[in-house]
mmCIF file of C-alpha atoms in Angstrom:
data_model
loop_
_atom_site.group_PDB
_atom_site.id
_atom_site.type_symbol
_atom_site.label_atom_id
_atom_site.label_comp_id
_atom_site.label_asym_id
_atom_site.label_seq_id
_atom_site.Cartn_x
_atom_site.Cartn_y
_atom_site.Cartn_z
ATOM 1 C CA MET A 22 -12.876 3.786 -12.203
ATOM 2 C CA LYS A 23 -9.558 2.191 -11.351
ATOM 3 C CA ASP A 24 -7.498 0.452 -14.030
ATOM 4 C CA LEU A 25 -4.519 -1.838 -13.647
ATOM 5 C CA PHE A 26 -2.444 0.511 -15.838
ATOM 6 C CA ASP A 27 -3.118 3.606 -13.713
ATOM 7 C CA TYR A 28 -0.153 5.687 -12.628
ATOM 8 C CA CYS A 29 -0.364 5.576 -8.849
ATOM 9 C CA GLU A 30 1.454 6.110 -5.587
ATOM 10 C CA PHE A 31 2.803 3.344 -3.376
ATOM 11 C CA GLY A 32 3.846 5.042 -0.170
ATOM 12 C CA ASP A 33 6.610 7.427 -1.249
ATOM 13 C CA LEU A 34 7.096 5.606 -4.555
ATOM 14 C CA LYS A 35 5.531 6.334 -7.947
ATOM 15 C CA LEU A 36 4.312 3.349 -9.968
ATOM 16 C CA ASN A 37 3.595 3.047 -13.703
ATOM 17 C CA SER A 38 0.779 0.570 -13.017
ATOM 18 C CA ARG A 39 -0.908 -1.342 -10.208
ATOM 19 C CA ILE A 40 0.802 -4.618 -11.145
ATOM 20 C CA VAL A 41 3.563 -5.899 -8.879
ATOM 21 C CA ARG A 42 5.845 -8.585 -10.242
ATOM 22 C CA THR A 43 7.000 -11.091 -7.606
ATOM 23 C CA GLY A 44 9.698 -13.605 -8.506
ATOM 24 C CA LEU A 45 10.265 -17.286 -7.763
ATOM 25 C CA TRP A 46 14.034 -17.728 -7.524
ATOM 26 C CA GLU A 47 16.902 -16.630 -9.725
ATOM 27 C CA SER A 48 17.539 -19.487 -12.108
ATOM 28 C CA GLU A 49 20.282 -18.551 -14.555
ATOM 29 C CA ARG A 50 23.100 -17.440 -12.302
ATOM 30 C CA GLU A 51 26.582 -18.817 -12.675
ATOM 31 C CA LYS A 52 27.786 -21.487 -10.272
ATOM 32 C CA SER A 53 29.817 -18.851 -8.427
ATOM 33 C CA GLY A 54 26.665 -16.780 -7.898
ATOM 34 C CA ASN A 55 27.339 -14.150 -10.537
ATOM 35 C CA LEU A 56 24.499 -12.725 -12.616
ATOM 36 C CA THR A 57 24.304 -13.697 -16.285
ATOM 37 C CA PRO A 58 23.166 -11.746 -19.379
ATOM 38 C CA GLU A 59 19.894 -13.749 -19.323
ATOM 39 C CA ILE A 60 19.053 -12.313 -15.899
ATOM 40 C CA TYR A 61 19.679 -8.726 -17.004
ATOM 41 C CA ASN A 62 17.630 -9.296 -20.168
ATOM 42 C CA ARG A 63 14.711 -10.720 -18.202
ATOM 43 C CA TYR A 64 14.615 -7.771 -15.827
ATOM 44 C CA GLU A 65 14.836 -5.247 -18.632
ATOM 45 C CA ASN A 66 11.910 -6.927 -20.429
ATOM 46 C CA ILE A 67 9.836 -6.881 -17.227
ATOM 47 C CA ALA A 68 10.701 -3.244 -16.458
ATOM 48 C CA ALA A 69 9.841 -2.136 -20.005
ATOM 49 C CA SER A 70 6.507 -3.994 -20.021
ATOM 50 C CA GLY A 71 4.468 -1.507 -18.000
ATOM 51 C CA VAL A 72 4.866 -3.174 -14.601
ATOM 52 C CA GLY A 73 4.465 -0.929 -11.564
ATOM 53 C CA LEU A 74 6.881 -2.506 -9.087
ATOM 54 C CA ILE A 75 9.374 -5.364 -9.363
ATOM 55 C CA ILE A 76 10.074 -7.658 -6.433
ATOM 56 C CA THR A 77 13.016 -9.869 -7.288
ATOM 57 C CA GLU A 78 13.299 -13.606 -7.163
ATOM 58 C CA LEU A 79 14.366 -14.895 -3.787
ATOM 59 C CA TYR A 80 17.793 -13.838 -2.567
ATOM 60 C CA SER A 81 18.790 -16.726 -0.337
ATOM 61 C CA LEU A 82 20.247 -15.667 3.007
ATOM 62 C CA TYR A 83 22.185 -18.888 3.597
ATOM 63 C CA PRO A 84 24.201 -21.024 1.153
ATOM 64 C CA ARG A 85 22.910 -24.331 2.569
ATOM 65 C CA ASP A 86 19.228 -23.410 2.495
ATOM 66 C CA VAL A 87 16.782 -25.502 0.460
ATOM 67 C CA PHE A 88 16.595 -23.022 -2.434
ATOM 68 C CA SER A 89 20.254 -21.996 -2.384
ATOM 69 C CA LYS A 90 21.403 -24.154 -5.304
ATOM 70 C CA TYR A 91 18.748 -22.523 -7.490
ATOM 71 C CA SER A 92 18.425 -19.015 -6.107
ATOM 72 C CA ASN A 93 20.619 -15.966 -6.187
ATOM 73 C CA THR A 94 22.491 -15.114 -3.020
ATOM 74 C CA VAL A 95 23.943 -12.104 -1.245
ATOM 75 C CA ASN A 96 27.026 -14.109 -0.301
ATOM 76 C CA TYR A 97 29.350 -13.744 -3.274
ATOM 77 C CA THR A 98 32.068 -11.155 -3.699
ATOM 78 C CA GLN A 99 30.684 -9.117 -6.585
ATOM 79 C CA PHE A 100 27.057 -9.054 -5.447
ATOM 80 C CA VAL A 101 26.772 -5.316 -4.768
ATOM 81 C CA ARG A 102 28.459 -4.275 -8.018
ATOM 82 C CA GLU A 103 26.412 -6.623 -10.211
ATOM 83 C CA ALA A 104 23.159 -5.884 -8.380
ATOM 84 C CA ARG A 105 23.819 -2.161 -8.847
ATOM 85 C CA ASP A 106 23.988 -2.774 -12.616
ATOM 86 C CA LEU A 107 20.636 -4.562 -12.362
ATOM 87 C CA THR A 108 18.889 -1.831 -10.368
ATOM 88 C CA ASP A 109 20.315 0.888 -12.631
ATOM 89 C CA LEU A 110 18.894 -0.979 -15.637
ATOM 90 C CA VAL A 111 15.421 -1.239 -14.080
ATOM 91 C CA HIS A 112 15.467 2.418 -12.997
ATOM 92 C CA VAL A 113 15.955 3.506 -16.624
ATOM 93 C CA TYR A 114 12.255 2.643 -17.028
ATOM 94 C CA ASP A 115 11.248 4.539 -13.851
ATOM 95 C CA VAL A 116 10.316 1.275 -12.129
ATOM 96 C CA PRO A 117 11.185 0.732 -8.437
ATOM 97 C CA ILE A 118 12.673 -2.623 -7.483
ATOM 98 C CA PHE A 119 12.659 -4.455 -4.137
ATOM 99 C CA ALA A 120 15.006 -7.297 -3.167
ATOM 100 C CA GLN A 121 13.156 -10.341 -1.806
ATOM 101 C CA LEU A 122 15.122 -11.810 1.116
ATOM 102 C CA GLY A 123 14.229 -15.095 2.715
ATOM 103 C CA PHE A 124 15.308 -18.447 4.019
ATOM 104 C CA VAL A 125 13.395 -21.612 4.746
ATOM 105 C CA GLN A 126 15.667 -23.542 7.078
ATOM 106 C CA PHE A 127 18.140 -22.576 9.763
ATOM 107 C CA ASN A 128 21.024 -25.035 9.777
ATOM 108 C CA LYS A 129 23.834 -25.007 12.356
ATOM 109 C CA LYS A 130 26.812 -27.289 11.791
ATOM 110 C CA THR A 131 25.335 -30.805 11.854
ATOM 111 C CA GLU A 132 21.901 -29.654 13.006
ATOM 112 C CA GLN A 133 19.641 -29.301 9.978
ATOM 113 C CA ASN A 134 16.297 -27.523 9.712
ATOM 114 C CA MET A 135 16.257 -26.619 13.394
ATOM 115 C CA LYS A 136 12.900 -26.298 15.137
ATOM 116 C CA ILE A 137 11.844 -22.869 16.311
ATOM 117 C CA ASP A 138 11.880 -23.898 19.966
ATOM 118 C CA ASP A 139 15.481 -25.140 19.653
ATOM 119 C CA ILE A 140 16.898 -21.860 18.320
ATOM 120 C CA SER A 141 19.146 -20.231 20.925
ATOM 121 C CA ILE A 142 19.389 -16.501 21.660
ATOM 122 C CA GLU A 143 22.813 -16.626 20.013
ATOM 123 C CA ASP A 144 21.209 -18.157 16.909
ATOM 124 C CA ILE A 145 18.587 -15.397 16.885
ATOM 125 C CA ARG A 146 21.306 -12.746 17.031
ATOM 126 C CA LYS A 147 23.105 -14.390 14.112
ATOM 127 C CA ILE A 148 19.936 -14.459 12.009
ATOM 128 C CA GLN A 149 19.201 -10.831 12.819
ATOM 129 C CA THR A 150 22.760 -9.735 12.050
ATOM 130 C CA ASP A 151 22.848 -11.634 8.762
ATOM 131 C CA MET A 152 19.537 -10.115 7.633
ATOM 132 C CA ILE A 153 20.624 -6.596 8.555
ATOM 133 C CA ILE A 154 23.903 -7.009 6.660
ATOM 134 C CA ALA A 155 21.957 -8.285 3.646
ATOM 135 C CA ALA A 156 19.644 -5.254 3.828
ATOM 136 C CA GLN A 157 22.638 -2.920 3.897
ATOM 137 C CA LYS A 158 24.033 -4.644 0.809
ATOM 138 C CA PHE A 159 20.672 -4.130 -0.928
ATOM 139 C CA ASP A 160 20.814 -0.454 -0.006
ATOM 140 C CA TYR A 161 24.342 -0.072 -1.402
ATOM 141 C CA ALA A 162 23.234 -1.887 -4.560
ATOM 142 C CA GLY A 163 20.517 0.664 -5.283
ATOM 143 C CA PHE A 164 17.403 -1.319 -4.456
ATOM 144 C CA ASP A 165 14.417 0.823 -3.473
ATOM 145 C CA GLY A 166 13.209 -1.626 -0.883
ATOM 146 C CA ILE A 167 13.479 -5.006 0.766
ATOM 147 C CA GLN A 168 10.804 -7.672 1.041
ATOM 148 C CA ILE A 169 11.137 -9.716 4.245
ATOM 149 C CA GLY A 170 9.645 -13.181 3.892
ATOM 150 C CA LEU A 171 7.108 -13.714 6.681
ATOM 151 C CA GLY A 172 4.830 -15.791 4.477
ATOM 152 C CA ASN A 173 4.503 -19.259 2.962
ATOM 153 C CA TYR A 174 6.458 -21.674 5.196
ATOM 154 C CA TYR A 175 9.675 -19.675 5.324
ATOM 155 C CA PHE A 176 11.569 -19.753 8.610
ATOM 156 C CA LEU A 177 10.308 -16.423 9.929
ATOM 157 C CA SER A 178 6.702 -17.285 9.077
ATOM 158 C CA ARG A 179 7.040 -20.340 11.309
ATOM 159 C CA PHE A 180 8.785 -18.334 14.021
ATOM 160 C CA ILE A 181 5.834 -15.949 14.350
ATOM 161 C CA ASN A 182 3.276 -18.768 14.132
ATOM 162 C CA PRO A 183 1.925 -20.209 17.433
ATOM 163 C CA ASN A 184 1.629 -23.610 15.774
ATOM 164 C CA PHE A 185 5.439 -23.787 15.521
ATOM 165 C CA ASN A 186 6.579 -21.407 18.279
ATOM 166 C CA SER A 187 5.968 -22.509 21.854
ATOM 167 C CA ARG A 188 9.033 -20.802 23.296
ATOM 168 C CA SER A 189 8.944 -19.668 26.916
ATOM 169 C CA ASP A 190 11.452 -16.812 26.576
ATOM 170 C CA ARG A 191 10.915 -13.243 25.307
ATOM 171 C CA TYR A 192 10.588 -14.534 21.726
ATOM 172 C CA GLY A 193 7.572 -16.738 22.431
ATOM 173 C CA GLY A 194 4.089 -16.378 23.840
ATOM 174 C CA SER A 195 2.049 -13.374 22.709
ATOM 175 C CA THR A 196 1.803 -12.150 19.135
ATOM 176 C CA LEU A 197 4.066 -9.221 19.962
ATOM 177 C CA SER A 198 6.681 -11.476 21.569
ATOM 178 C CA ARG A 199 6.749 -13.879 18.620
ATOM 179 C CA LEU A 200 7.240 -10.866 16.324
ATOM 180 C CA LYS A 201 10.171 -9.428 18.290
ATOM 181 C CA ILE A 202 12.770 -11.205 16.175
ATOM 182 C CA VAL A 203 11.387 -9.337 13.152
ATOM 183 C CA LEU A 204 10.698 -6.017 14.863
ATOM 184 C CA GLU A 205 14.283 -5.788 16.085
ATOM 185 C CA ILE A 206 15.526 -6.373 12.526
ATOM 186 C CA ILE A 207 13.183 -3.704 11.166
ATOM 187 C CA LYS A 208 14.371 -1.164 13.725
ATOM 188 C CA VAL A 209 18.006 -1.467 12.657
ATOM 189 C CA ILE A 210 17.210 -1.523 8.922
ATOM 190 C CA LYS A 211 15.246 1.695 9.391
ATOM 191 C CA GLU A 212 18.136 3.294 11.248
ATOM 192 C CA THR A 213 20.886 2.252 8.820
ATOM 193 C CA THR A 214 19.336 2.259 5.322
ATOM 194 C CA GLU A 215 16.935 4.203 3.097
ATOM 195 C CA LEU A 216 15.023 1.076 2.096
ATOM 196 C CA HIS A 217 11.251 0.781 1.847
ATOM 197 C CA ILE A 218 10.379 -2.241 4.021
ATOM 198 C CA ASN A 219 7.755 -4.635 2.695
ATOM 199 C CA CYS A 220 6.692 -7.804 4.520
ATOM 200 C CA ARG A 221 5.212 -10.800 2.731
ATOM 201 C CA LEU A 222 2.654 -12.153 5.172
ATOM 202 C CA ASN A 223 0.308 -15.143 5.282
ATOM 203 C CA ALA A 224 -3.338 -14.134 5.566
ATOM 204 C CA PHE A 225 -3.951 -17.445 7.361
ATOM 205 C CA ASP A 226 -2.348 -20.872 7.204
ATOM 206 C CA GLY A 227 -4.991 -23.475 7.976
ATOM 207 C CA THR A 228 -2.823 -25.373 10.488
ATOM 208 C CA THR A 229 -4.081 -26.500 13.892
ATOM 209 C CA ASN A 230 -3.492 -23.694 16.403
ATOM 210 C CA GLY A 231 -1.861 -21.664 13.635
ATOM 211 C CA MET A 232 -2.311 -18.134 12.329
ATOM 212 C CA THR A 233 -5.890 -16.957 11.873
ATOM 213 C CA LEU A 234 -6.936 -13.907 9.899
ATOM 214 C CA ASP A 235 -7.698 -12.055 13.141
ATOM 215 C CA GLU A 236 -4.135 -12.606 14.366
ATOM 216 C CA THR A 237 -2.741 -11.656 10.965
ATOM 217 C CA ILE A 238 -4.595 -8.352 11.243
ATOM 218 C CA GLU A 239 -2.992 -7.843 14.655
ATOM 219 C CA VAL A 240 0.419 -8.674 13.152
ATOM 220 C CA ALA A 241 -0.173 -6.203 10.319
ATOM 221 C CA LYS A 242 -1.021 -3.420 12.761
ATOM 222 C CA ILE A 243 2.088 -4.128 14.836
ATOM 223 C CA LEU A 244 4.321 -4.206 11.759
ATOM 224 C CA GLU A 245 2.956 -0.851 10.631
ATOM 225 C CA LYS A 246 3.516 0.628 14.101
ATOM 226 C CA TYR A 247 7.145 -0.491 14.072
ATOM 227 C CA GLY A 248 7.946 0.979 10.669
ATOM 228 C CA VAL A 249 6.940 -1.458 7.914
ATOM 229 C CA ASP A 250 5.997 0.531 4.809
ATOM 230 C CA SER A 251 3.830 -1.997 2.945
ATOM 231 C CA LEU A 252 2.535 -5.577 2.992
ATOM 232 C CA GLN A 253 2.021 -8.344 0.481
ATOM 233 C CA ILE A 254 -0.644 -10.887 1.431
ATOM 234 C CA THR A 255 -0.170 -14.530 0.522
ATOM 235 C CA ARG A 256 -0.735 -17.999 1.947
ATOM 236 C CA PRO A 257 1.326 -21.220 2.073
ATOM 237 C CA ARG A 258 -0.214 -22.972 -0.919
ATOM 238 C CA SER A 259 0.625 -23.047 -4.605
ATOM 239 C CA PRO A 260 -1.408 -21.035 -7.162
ATOM 240 C CA GLN A 261 -3.198 -24.284 -8.012
ATOM 241 C CA PHE A 262 -5.111 -23.723 -4.759
ATOM 242 C CA PHE A 263 -6.753 -20.627 -6.181
ATOM 243 C CA THR A 264 -7.658 -22.085 -9.564
ATOM 244 C CA ARG A 265 -8.717 -25.611 -8.658
ATOM 245 C CA GLU A 266 -10.198 -25.329 -5.183
ATOM 246 C CA ASN A 267 -11.591 -21.802 -5.477
ATOM 247 C CA LYS A 268 -12.724 -21.381 -9.052
ATOM 248 C CA GLU A 269 -15.365 -18.803 -8.209
ATOM 249 C CA LYS A 270 -13.579 -16.696 -5.609
ATOM 250 C CA ASN A 271 -10.019 -15.964 -4.544
ATOM 251 C CA PRO A 272 -10.037 -16.331 -0.717
ATOM 252 C CA LEU A 273 -7.234 -13.796 -0.375
ATOM 253 C CA VAL A 274 -9.409 -10.979 -1.730
ATOM 254 C CA GLU A 275 -11.686 -10.859 1.314
ATOM 255 C CA ALA A 276 -8.722 -11.362 3.668
ATOM 256 C CA SER A 277 -6.739 -8.562 2.029
ATOM 257 C CA GLU A 278 -9.717 -6.215 2.245
ATOM 258 C CA LYS A 279 -10.034 -6.821 5.986
ATOM 259 C CA ILE A 280 -6.331 -6.154 6.479
ATOM 260 C CA ILE A 281 -6.551 -2.975 4.366
ATOM 261 C CA LYS A 282 -9.315 -1.640 6.618
ATOM 262 C CA ASN A 283 -7.021 -1.967 9.647
ATOM 263 C CA VAL A 284 -3.792 -0.362 8.375
ATOM 264 C CA ASP A 285 -2.804 2.842 6.592
ATOM 265 C CA ILE A 286 0.027 1.404 4.492
ATOM 266 C CA PRO A 287 -0.195 -0.090 0.975
ATOM 267 C CA VAL A 288 -1.333 -3.723 0.826
ATOM 268 C CA ILE A 289 -0.671 -5.943 -2.209
ATOM 269 C CA LEU A 290 -3.000 -8.810 -3.090
ATOM 270 C CA GLY A 291 -0.777 -11.807 -3.826
ATOM 271 C CA GLY A 292 -1.643 -14.540 -6.272
ATOM 272 C CA GLY A 293 -4.595 -15.894 -8.205
ATOM 273 C CA ALA A 294 -5.354 -13.173 -10.773
ATOM 274 C CA THR A 295 -4.882 -14.260 -14.387
ATOM 275 C CA THR A 296 -6.871 -11.938 -16.669
ATOM 276 C CA GLN A 297 -7.097 -8.214 -17.286
ATOM 277 C CA LYS A 298 -10.848 -8.238 -16.679
ATOM 278 C CA GLN A 299 -10.492 -10.178 -13.433
ATOM 279 C CA ILE A 300 -7.892 -7.740 -12.128
ATOM 280 C CA ASN A 301 -9.939 -4.661 -13.030
ATOM 281 C CA ASP A 302 -13.047 -6.226 -11.469
ATOM 282 C CA ILE A 303 -11.144 -6.748 -8.205
ATOM 283 C CA LEU A 304 -9.750 -3.202 -8.305
ATOM 284 C CA ASN A 305 -13.188 -1.664 -8.820
ATOM 285 C CA SER A 306 -15.216 -3.848 -6.458
ATOM 286 C CA THR A 307 -12.837 -3.724 -3.481
ATOM 287 C CA ASP A 308 -10.412 -1.430 -1.666
ATOM 288 C CA ILE A 309 -7.479 -3.351 -3.182
ATOM 289 C CA ASN A 310 -5.173 -1.107 -5.242
ATOM 290 C CA TYR A 311 -2.209 -3.365 -6.048
ATOM 291 C CA ILE A 312 -2.093 -6.925 -7.350
ATOM 292 C CA SER A 313 0.975 -9.134 -7.658
ATOM 293 C CA MET A 314 1.631 -11.661 -10.400
ATOM 294 C CA GLN A 315 4.377 -14.249 -10.516
ATOM 295 C CA ARG A 316 4.158 -17.166 -12.925
ATOM 296 C CA PRO A 317 2.644 -15.120 -15.802
ATOM 297 C CA PHE A 318 6.022 -13.341 -15.937
ATOM 298 C CA VAL A 319 7.749 -16.737 -16.149
ATOM 299 C CA VAL A 320 5.727 -17.563 -19.254
ATOM 300 C CA ASP A 321 6.380 -14.178 -20.851
ATOM 301 C CA PRO A 322 8.270 -11.336 -19.122
ATOM 302 C CA SER A 323 6.687 -8.819 -21.538
ATOM 303 C CA PHE A 324 3.054 -9.959 -21.488
ATOM 304 C CA LEU A 325 1.790 -6.618 -20.121
ATOM 305 C CA VAL A 326 2.740 -4.939 -23.406
ATOM 306 C CA GLU A 327 0.125 -7.031 -25.231
ATOM 307 C CA TRP A 328 -2.392 -6.392 -22.466
ATOM 308 C CA GLN A 329 -2.034 -2.634 -22.878
ATOM 309 C CA ILE A 330 -2.521 -2.879 -26.636
ATOM 310 C CA GLU A 331 -5.356 -5.416 -26.742
ATOM 311 C CA GLY A 332 -7.236 -4.446 -23.579
ATOM 312 C CA ASN A 333 -8.547 -7.949 -22.866
ATOM 313 C CA GLY A 334 -5.400 -9.763 -21.808
ATOM 314 C CA GLU A 335 -5.284 -13.263 -20.365
ATOM 315 C CA SER A 336 -2.235 -14.939 -18.876
ATOM 316 C CA LYS A 337 -0.820 -17.869 -20.817
ATOM 317 C CA CYS A 338 0.140 -19.546 -17.543
ATOM 318 C CA LYS A 339 -1.691 -22.870 -16.998
ATOM 319 C CA THR A 340 -0.770 -23.000 -13.245
ATOM 320 C CA CYS A 341 0.699 -26.435 -13.862
ATOM 321 C CA ASN A 342 3.595 -25.630 -11.495
ATOM 322 C CA ASN A 343 6.177 -27.141 -13.855
ATOM 323 C CA CYS A 344 8.313 -24.048 -13.291
ATOM 324 C CA TYR A 345 8.382 -24.851 -9.575
ATOM 325 C CA TRP A 346 11.131 -26.896 -7.906
ATOM 326 C CA LYS A 347 13.104 -26.969 -11.135
ATOM 327 C CA LYS A 348 16.655 -25.850 -11.802
ATOM 328 C CA THR A 349 15.303 -23.029 -13.927
ATOM 329 C CA SER A 350 12.213 -20.867 -13.473
ATOM 330 C CA THR A 351 11.236 -21.710 -17.036
ATOM 331 C CA CYS A 352 7.851 -22.395 -18.609
ATOM 332 C CA PHE A 353 8.349 -25.480 -20.739
ATOM 333 C CA ILE A 354 4.726 -25.736 -21.868
ATOM 334 C CA ASN A 355 4.666 -22.329 -23.529
ATOM 335 C CA ARG A 356 8.265 -22.118 -24.665
ATOM 336 C CA PRO A 357 8.908 -21.152 -28.294
ATOM 337 C CA ALA A 358 8.714 -24.018 -30.781
ATOM 338 C CA LYS A 359 12.211 -23.208 -32.042
ATOM 339 C CA TRP A 360 13.676 -24.381 -28.724
ATOM 340 C CA ASP A 361 15.337 -27.765 -28.857
ATOM 341 C CA VAL A 362 15.181 -29.944 -25.765
ATOM 342 C CA GLN A 363 18.809 -31.057 -25.980
ATOM 343 C CA SER A 364 20.144 -27.559 -26.551
ATOM 344 C CA ASP A 365 18.030 -26.313 -23.662
ATOM 345 C CA ILE A 366 19.459 -28.950 -21.344
ATOM 346 C CA SER A 367 23.023 -28.349 -22.451
ATOM 347 C CA SER A 368 22.691 -24.591 -22.001
ATOM 348 C CA HIS A 369 22.173 -25.090 -18.271
#
């Protein structure tokens, strides 16, 4: 019988449990980009809770991206030094940590949110160079891996999607051609860093002429062939999709199982699980070995401690999404009663 608190292997990494924490975006950084004591405290609480793997909140690649005013960034002077303090702190608890890198829009001078078909070869080279430099910074900072955002509606997820990419050059057309922008990045990261490479990938997207599960399986096989070490499966909808539209069954479970059967690298189920029993049922009725959780850690970074003690844990998250698109990744519904609204506002 598998249990969510099993010690297990994840490629070359050792995990203290099968739970992967995935972040939203860093929400308590200073205006300059520097990390604050609240950020270090949050990560220490998560690392000490019994989590298996931490994937950070989004590190925004570009300062004018849609999440940049909320998220952490690789583009400030002291990033490597402060991030090294963060990874050292997490490693005290023998927990590996990946840096989540992504961007939603590509903006060039006065051109905002450029369409995939309008991106020049020069633009592609800039994107690739910027991502490789970011990966090298992550490596210097002591991260165990990088998560490349190919899911949700991030820029690269649209680039590899036939619904958005109708280019006629070498970066458009077949699945392999649409993936070349990513495969070329992966090649250089593999050659210049020691990072584990994880890709966050949509199982399907539901758009007309978009990514189907069959094509996602083909993408997964290509990514593995070109050196990706693990995958996290998601889709471009909020967690409310899983709880309100699919109360009986998480649609990503079946999709993740099909992907697992076609690759030999670890695959993480992303989103939808909220109780200890539900997670253990999935683990023992499928080939899935790793499950990610996001908003439950926003409610309480240490909730897994109670789960280990009580054995019948249930997330306090109501999937209301009030922590989404806010200045802070904070749960206001379940915050401690001692908090005062005015003091909370003034503290940010």
